[in-house]
Amino acid sequence: MFLAYFSNDFLKMILTPIEAFAGMCINAVSRRFEYEADRFACELETKLEDKNMADMGPRLGRALITLHVKNLSTVWVDWLYSAYHHSHPTLTERLRALEAYSGKGKERKSE
């Protein structure tokens, strides 16, 4: 009886930090995929050679802002809290990334 109780608590004590670390790694991978999807949206005009896709980055930014307003989501989140708990980047992180991706796209067109 004592051995079963001890091993159960010991197992919980060992697995809890491993689970936390694994969760952070999974969130990091998921966040990276979100950034890749946002970059893809910004590059649609050049990939499809369609002028209707020219402003996909700004349109995605406006859609994200609308979602955050309707869902009453908070904008300012500590980066460490966000890295641990959120599988998606925060609104400010995504808008900064969209701005950077759009800038890179304009530089490529001018070359």
Short mmCIF file of N, CA and C in Angstrom, two decimals:
data_model
loop_
_atom_site.label_atom_id
_atom_site.label_comp_id
_atom_site.label_asym_id
_atom_site.label_seq_id
_atom_site.Cartn_x
_atom_site.Cartn_y
_atom_site.Cartn_z
N MET A 1 0.83 -1.19 0.00
CA MET A 1 0.00 0.00 0.00
C MET A 1 0.88 1.26 0.00
N PHE A 2 1.85 1.30 0.89
CA PHE A 2 2.73 2.47 0.97
C PHE A 2 3.50 2.64 -0.33
N LEU A 3 3.96 1.55 -0.90
CA LEU A 3 4.74 1.61 -2.13
C LEU A 3 3.89 2.14 -3.29
N ALA A 4 2.64 1.72 -3.36
CA ALA A 4 1.74 2.19 -4.42
C ALA A 4 1.47 3.69 -4.27
N TYR A 5 1.28 4.16 -3.05
CA TYR A 5 1.04 5.58 -2.80
C TYR A 5 2.29 6.39 -3.14
N PHE A 6 3.44 5.90 -2.73
CA PHE A 6 4.69 6.60 -2.97
C PHE A 6 4.99 6.68 -4.46
N SER A 7 4.79 5.59 -5.16
CA SER A 7 5.10 5.59 -6.59
C SER A 7 4.14 6.49 -7.37
N ASN A 8 2.87 6.57 -6.95
CA ASN A 8 1.91 7.43 -7.62
C ASN A 8 2.29 8.90 -7.45
N ASP A 9 2.63 9.32 -6.24
CA ASP A 9 3.04 10.70 -6.00
C ASP A 9 4.36 11.00 -6.70
N PHE A 10 5.26 10.05 -6.65
CA PHE A 10 6.55 10.24 -7.30
C PHE A 10 6.37 10.41 -8.81
N LEU A 11 5.49 9.61 -9.38
CA LEU A 11 5.22 9.69 -10.81
C LEU A 11 4.61 11.05 -11.17
N LYS A 12 3.68 11.54 -10.35
CA LYS A 12 3.09 12.85 -10.58
C LYS A 12 4.15 13.94 -10.50
N MET A 13 5.03 13.81 -9.53
CA MET A 13 6.07 14.81 -9.33
C MET A 13 7.04 14.85 -10.52
N ILE A 14 7.30 13.72 -11.12
CA ILE A 14 8.20 13.65 -12.27
C ILE A 14 7.50 14.12 -13.54
N LEU A 15 6.25 13.71 -13.74
CA LEU A 15 5.56 13.99 -15.00
C LEU A 15 5.06 15.43 -15.12
N THR A 16 4.79 16.10 -14.01
CA THR A 16 4.25 17.46 -14.08
C THR A 16 5.20 18.42 -14.80
N PRO A 17 6.49 18.49 -14.45
CA PRO A 17 7.36 19.40 -15.20
C PRO A 17 7.57 18.97 -16.66
N ILE A 18 7.58 17.68 -16.90
CA ILE A 18 7.72 17.19 -18.27
C ILE A 18 6.51 17.61 -19.10
N GLU A 19 5.32 17.50 -18.51
CA GLU A 19 4.09 17.90 -19.19
C GLU A 19 4.09 19.41 -19.47
N ALA A 20 4.55 20.20 -18.53
CA ALA A 20 4.62 21.65 -18.73
C ALA A 20 5.58 22.00 -19.87
N PHE A 21 6.73 21.36 -19.89
CA PHE A 21 7.71 21.60 -20.95
C PHE A 21 7.17 21.16 -22.30
N ALA A 22 6.54 20.00 -22.35
CA ALA A 22 5.97 19.51 -23.61
C ALA A 22 4.87 20.44 -24.10
N GLY A 23 4.05 20.95 -23.19
CA GLY A 23 3.00 21.90 -23.57
C GLY A 23 3.57 23.17 -24.17
N MET A 24 4.65 23.68 -23.58
CA MET A 24 5.29 24.88 -24.13
C MET A 24 5.86 24.61 -25.52
N CYS A 25 6.43 23.43 -25.71
CA CYS A 25 6.99 23.07 -27.03
C CYS A 25 5.88 22.97 -28.07
N ILE A 26 4.77 22.36 -27.71
CA ILE A 26 3.64 22.23 -28.64
C ILE A 26 3.08 23.60 -28.98
N ASN A 27 2.97 24.48 -27.98
CA ASN A 27 2.50 25.84 -28.23
C ASN A 27 3.45 26.59 -29.15
N ALA A 28 4.76 26.39 -28.98
CA ALA A 28 5.75 27.07 -29.83
C ALA A 28 5.60 26.61 -31.29
N VAL A 29 5.40 25.33 -31.49
CA VAL A 29 5.22 24.81 -32.85
C VAL A 29 3.93 25.37 -33.45
N SER A 30 2.86 25.39 -32.69
CA SER A 30 1.59 25.91 -33.16
C SER A 30 1.70 27.39 -33.51
N ARG A 31 2.40 28.17 -32.68
CA ARG A 31 2.58 29.59 -32.95
C ARG A 31 3.40 29.79 -34.23
N ARG A 32 4.41 28.96 -34.42
CA ARG A 32 5.22 29.07 -35.64
C ARG A 32 4.36 28.81 -36.88
N PHE A 33 3.48 27.81 -36.80
CA PHE A 33 2.58 27.53 -37.92
C PHE A 33 1.67 28.73 -38.20
N GLU A 34 1.21 29.41 -37.16
CA GLU A 34 0.36 30.59 -37.35
C GLU A 34 1.12 31.70 -38.05
N TYR A 35 2.39 31.92 -37.67
CA TYR A 35 3.20 32.92 -38.34
C TYR A 35 3.42 32.55 -39.82
N GLU A 36 3.62 31.27 -40.09
CA GLU A 36 3.79 30.83 -41.48
C GLU A 36 2.52 31.05 -42.28
N ALA A 37 1.37 30.80 -41.68
CA ALA A 37 0.10 31.03 -42.37
C ALA A 37 -0.10 32.51 -42.65
N ASP A 38 0.27 33.37 -41.70
CA ASP A 38 0.15 34.81 -41.92
C ASP A 38 1.08 35.27 -43.04
N ARG A 39 2.30 34.75 -43.06
CA ARG A 39 3.23 35.11 -44.13
C ARG A 39 2.70 34.65 -45.48
N PHE A 40 2.12 33.46 -45.53
CA PHE A 40 1.53 32.95 -46.77
C PHE A 40 0.43 33.89 -47.26
N ALA A 41 -0.41 34.38 -46.35
CA ALA A 41 -1.48 35.30 -46.73
C ALA A 41 -0.90 36.58 -47.35
N CYS A 42 0.22 37.05 -46.79
CA CYS A 42 0.84 38.27 -47.33
C CYS A 42 1.49 38.03 -48.69
N GLU A 43 1.88 36.81 -48.97
CA GLU A 43 2.56 36.50 -50.23
C GLU A 43 1.62 35.96 -51.31
N LEU A 44 0.32 35.97 -51.06
CA LEU A 44 -0.62 35.40 -52.03
C LEU A 44 -0.59 36.10 -53.38
N GLU A 45 -0.41 37.41 -53.40
CA GLU A 45 -0.42 38.13 -54.68
C GLU A 45 0.70 37.62 -55.58
N THR A 46 1.90 37.45 -55.03
CA THR A 46 3.01 37.00 -55.87
C THR A 46 2.88 35.51 -56.20
N LYS A 47 2.35 34.71 -55.27
CA LYS A 47 2.22 33.28 -55.54
C LYS A 47 1.16 32.99 -56.60
N LEU A 48 0.05 33.71 -56.53
CA LEU A 48 -1.05 33.46 -57.47
C LEU A 48 -1.04 34.41 -58.67
N GLU A 49 -0.20 35.43 -58.61
CA GLU A 49 -0.13 36.45 -59.65
C GLU A 49 -1.51 37.03 -59.94
N ASP A 50 -2.21 37.36 -58.85
CA ASP A 50 -3.56 37.90 -58.93
C ASP A 50 -3.61 39.22 -58.17
N LYS A 51 -4.02 40.29 -58.84
CA LYS A 51 -4.07 41.62 -58.22
C LYS A 51 -5.15 41.71 -57.13
N ASN A 52 -6.13 40.82 -57.15
CA ASN A 52 -7.17 40.83 -56.12
C ASN A 52 -6.63 40.40 -54.75
N MET A 53 -5.48 39.77 -54.76
CA MET A 53 -4.87 39.30 -53.52
C MET A 53 -3.82 40.28 -52.99
N ALA A 54 -3.79 41.48 -53.53
CA ALA A 54 -2.71 42.42 -53.21
C ALA A 54 -2.71 42.87 -51.76
N ASP A 55 -3.86 42.99 -51.15
CA ASP A 55 -3.91 43.53 -49.79
C ASP A 55 -4.34 42.49 -48.76
N MET A 56 -3.93 41.26 -48.93
CA MET A 56 -4.34 40.20 -48.01
C MET A 56 -3.77 40.40 -46.60
N GLY A 57 -2.57 40.93 -46.49
CA GLY A 57 -1.99 41.19 -45.17
C GLY A 57 -2.81 42.18 -44.37
N PRO A 58 -3.09 43.37 -44.93
CA PRO A 58 -3.94 44.32 -44.21
C PRO A 58 -5.36 43.80 -43.95
N ARG A 59 -5.89 43.03 -44.90
CA ARG A 59 -7.24 42.47 -44.69
C ARG A 59 -7.23 41.47 -43.55
N LEU A 60 -6.18 40.65 -43.46
CA LEU A 60 -6.05 39.71 -42.35
C LEU A 60 -5.92 40.45 -41.04
N GLY A 61 -5.13 41.53 -41.03
CA GLY A 61 -4.98 42.34 -39.82
C GLY A 61 -6.31 42.90 -39.36
N ARG A 62 -7.10 43.44 -40.29
CA ARG A 62 -8.42 43.98 -39.92
C ARG A 62 -9.34 42.88 -39.40
N ALA A 63 -9.28 41.70 -40.01
CA ALA A 63 -10.11 40.58 -39.55
C ALA A 63 -9.71 40.15 -38.14
N LEU A 64 -8.41 40.10 -37.87
CA LEU A 64 -7.96 39.73 -36.53
C LEU A 64 -8.41 40.74 -35.49
N ILE A 65 -8.34 42.02 -35.83
CA ILE A 65 -8.79 43.06 -34.90
C ILE A 65 -10.28 42.92 -34.65
N THR A 66 -11.06 42.66 -35.69
CA THR A 66 -12.51 42.48 -35.53
C THR A 66 -12.80 41.29 -34.62
N LEU A 67 -12.09 40.19 -34.81
CA LEU A 67 -12.29 39.02 -33.95
C LEU A 67 -11.97 39.33 -32.50
N HIS A 68 -10.89 40.05 -32.26
CA HIS A 68 -10.51 40.37 -30.90
C HIS A 68 -11.52 41.31 -30.25
N VAL A 69 -12.06 42.24 -31.00
CA VAL A 69 -13.06 43.16 -30.45
C VAL A 69 -14.34 42.40 -30.12
N LYS A 70 -14.80 41.56 -31.05
CA LYS A 70 -16.04 40.83 -30.82
C LYS A 70 -15.92 39.80 -29.69
N ASN A 71 -14.73 39.22 -29.54
CA ASN A 71 -14.52 38.22 -28.48
C ASN A 71 -14.11 38.85 -27.16
N LEU A 72 -13.94 40.16 -27.14
CA LEU A 72 -13.51 40.90 -25.94
C LEU A 72 -12.19 40.36 -25.40
N SER A 73 -11.30 40.04 -26.30
CA SER A 73 -9.99 39.51 -25.91
C SER A 73 -9.09 40.63 -25.44
N THR A 74 -8.17 40.28 -24.56
CA THR A 74 -7.20 41.26 -24.10
C THR A 74 -6.07 41.38 -25.11
N VAL A 75 -5.54 42.58 -25.24
CA VAL A 75 -4.49 42.83 -26.22
C VAL A 75 -3.12 42.70 -25.57
N TRP A 76 -2.98 43.19 -24.37
CA TRP A 76 -1.67 43.21 -23.70
C TRP A 76 -1.53 42.02 -22.79
N VAL A 77 -0.71 41.08 -23.18
CA VAL A 77 -0.46 39.87 -22.41
C VAL A 77 1.05 39.74 -22.24
N ASP A 78 1.47 39.34 -21.05
CA ASP A 78 2.89 39.12 -20.82
C ASP A 78 3.39 38.02 -21.76
N TRP A 79 4.56 38.22 -22.34
CA TRP A 79 5.06 37.28 -23.35
C TRP A 79 5.32 35.90 -22.76
N LEU A 80 5.76 35.82 -21.51
CA LEU A 80 6.02 34.53 -20.90
C LEU A 80 4.71 33.78 -20.64
N TYR A 81 3.70 34.50 -20.13
CA TYR A 81 2.38 33.91 -19.91
C TYR A 81 1.82 33.41 -21.24
N SER A 82 1.96 34.25 -22.27
CA SER A 82 1.45 33.89 -23.58
C SER A 82 2.16 32.67 -24.15
N ALA A 83 3.47 32.60 -23.98
CA ALA A 83 4.24 31.46 -24.49
C ALA A 83 3.81 30.16 -23.81
N TYR A 84 3.45 30.25 -22.54
CA TYR A 84 3.08 29.05 -21.79
C TYR A 84 1.63 28.63 -22.05
N HIS A 85 0.73 29.60 -22.15
CA HIS A 85 -0.70 29.29 -22.19
C HIS A 85 -1.36 29.37 -23.56
N HIS A 86 -0.81 30.15 -24.47
CA HIS A 86 -1.49 30.39 -25.75
C HIS A 86 -0.87 29.62 -26.90
N SER A 87 -1.72 29.00 -27.70
CA SER A 87 -1.23 28.27 -28.87
C SER A 87 -1.15 29.17 -30.10
N HIS A 88 -1.68 30.40 -29.99
CA HIS A 88 -1.62 31.36 -31.09
C HIS A 88 -0.91 32.61 -30.60
N PRO A 89 -0.22 33.32 -31.49
CA PRO A 89 0.40 34.59 -31.10
C PRO A 89 -0.67 35.60 -30.69
N THR A 90 -0.29 36.56 -29.87
CA THR A 90 -1.23 37.61 -29.48
C THR A 90 -1.50 38.52 -30.67
N LEU A 91 -2.51 39.36 -30.53
CA LEU A 91 -2.87 40.27 -31.62
C LEU A 91 -1.72 41.20 -31.97
N THR A 92 -1.08 41.77 -30.97
CA THR A 92 0.02 42.70 -31.26
C THR A 92 1.18 41.99 -31.95
N GLU A 93 1.48 40.77 -31.54
CA GLU A 93 2.56 40.01 -32.17
C GLU A 93 2.23 39.73 -33.64
N ARG A 94 0.99 39.35 -33.89
CA ARG A 94 0.60 39.03 -35.27
C ARG A 94 0.56 40.26 -36.15
N LEU A 95 0.09 41.39 -35.60
CA LEU A 95 0.05 42.62 -36.40
C LEU A 95 1.47 43.10 -36.73
N ARG A 96 2.39 42.97 -35.78
CA ARG A 96 3.79 43.33 -36.06
C ARG A 96 4.37 42.43 -37.14
N ALA A 97 4.08 41.14 -37.05
CA ALA A 97 4.59 40.20 -38.05
C ALA A 97 3.98 40.49 -39.42
N LEU A 98 2.69 40.78 -39.47
CA LEU A 98 2.04 41.11 -40.75
C LEU A 98 2.65 42.36 -41.36
N GLU A 99 2.95 43.33 -40.52
CA GLU A 99 3.58 44.56 -40.99
C GLU A 99 4.97 44.27 -41.58
N ALA A 100 5.71 43.42 -40.89
CA ALA A 100 7.05 43.05 -41.37
C ALA A 100 6.96 42.27 -42.68
N TYR A 101 6.01 41.33 -42.76
CA TYR A 101 5.87 40.53 -43.97
C TYR A 101 5.45 41.41 -45.15
N SER A 102 4.55 42.36 -44.90
CA SER A 102 4.11 43.25 -45.97
C SER A 102 5.25 44.12 -46.45
N GLY A 103 6.10 44.57 -45.55
CA GLY A 103 7.27 45.36 -45.93
C GLY A 103 8.23 44.59 -46.78
N LYS A 104 8.46 43.32 -46.43
CA LYS A 104 9.35 42.47 -47.22
C LYS A 104 8.80 42.23 -48.61
N GLY A 105 7.47 42.09 -48.71
CA GLY A 105 6.84 41.85 -50.00
C GLY A 105 6.99 43.06 -50.92
N LYS A 106 6.89 44.26 -50.34
CA LYS A 106 7.03 45.48 -51.15
C LYS A 106 8.47 45.64 -51.63
N GLU A 107 9.43 45.25 -50.78
CA GLU A 107 10.84 45.34 -51.17
C GLU A 107 11.14 44.39 -52.33
N ARG A 108 10.55 43.20 -52.31
CA ARG A 108 10.78 42.22 -53.37
C ARG A 108 10.22 42.71 -54.70
N LYS A 109 9.06 43.36 -54.67
CA LYS A 109 8.44 43.84 -55.91
C LYS A 109 9.27 44.94 -56.56
N SER A 110 9.90 45.79 -55.74
CA SER A 110 10.65 46.91 -56.30
C SER A 110 11.97 46.47 -56.91
N GLU A 111 12.46 45.29 -56.57
CA GLU A 111 13.75 44.82 -57.09
C GLU A 111 13.67 44.35 -58.51
#
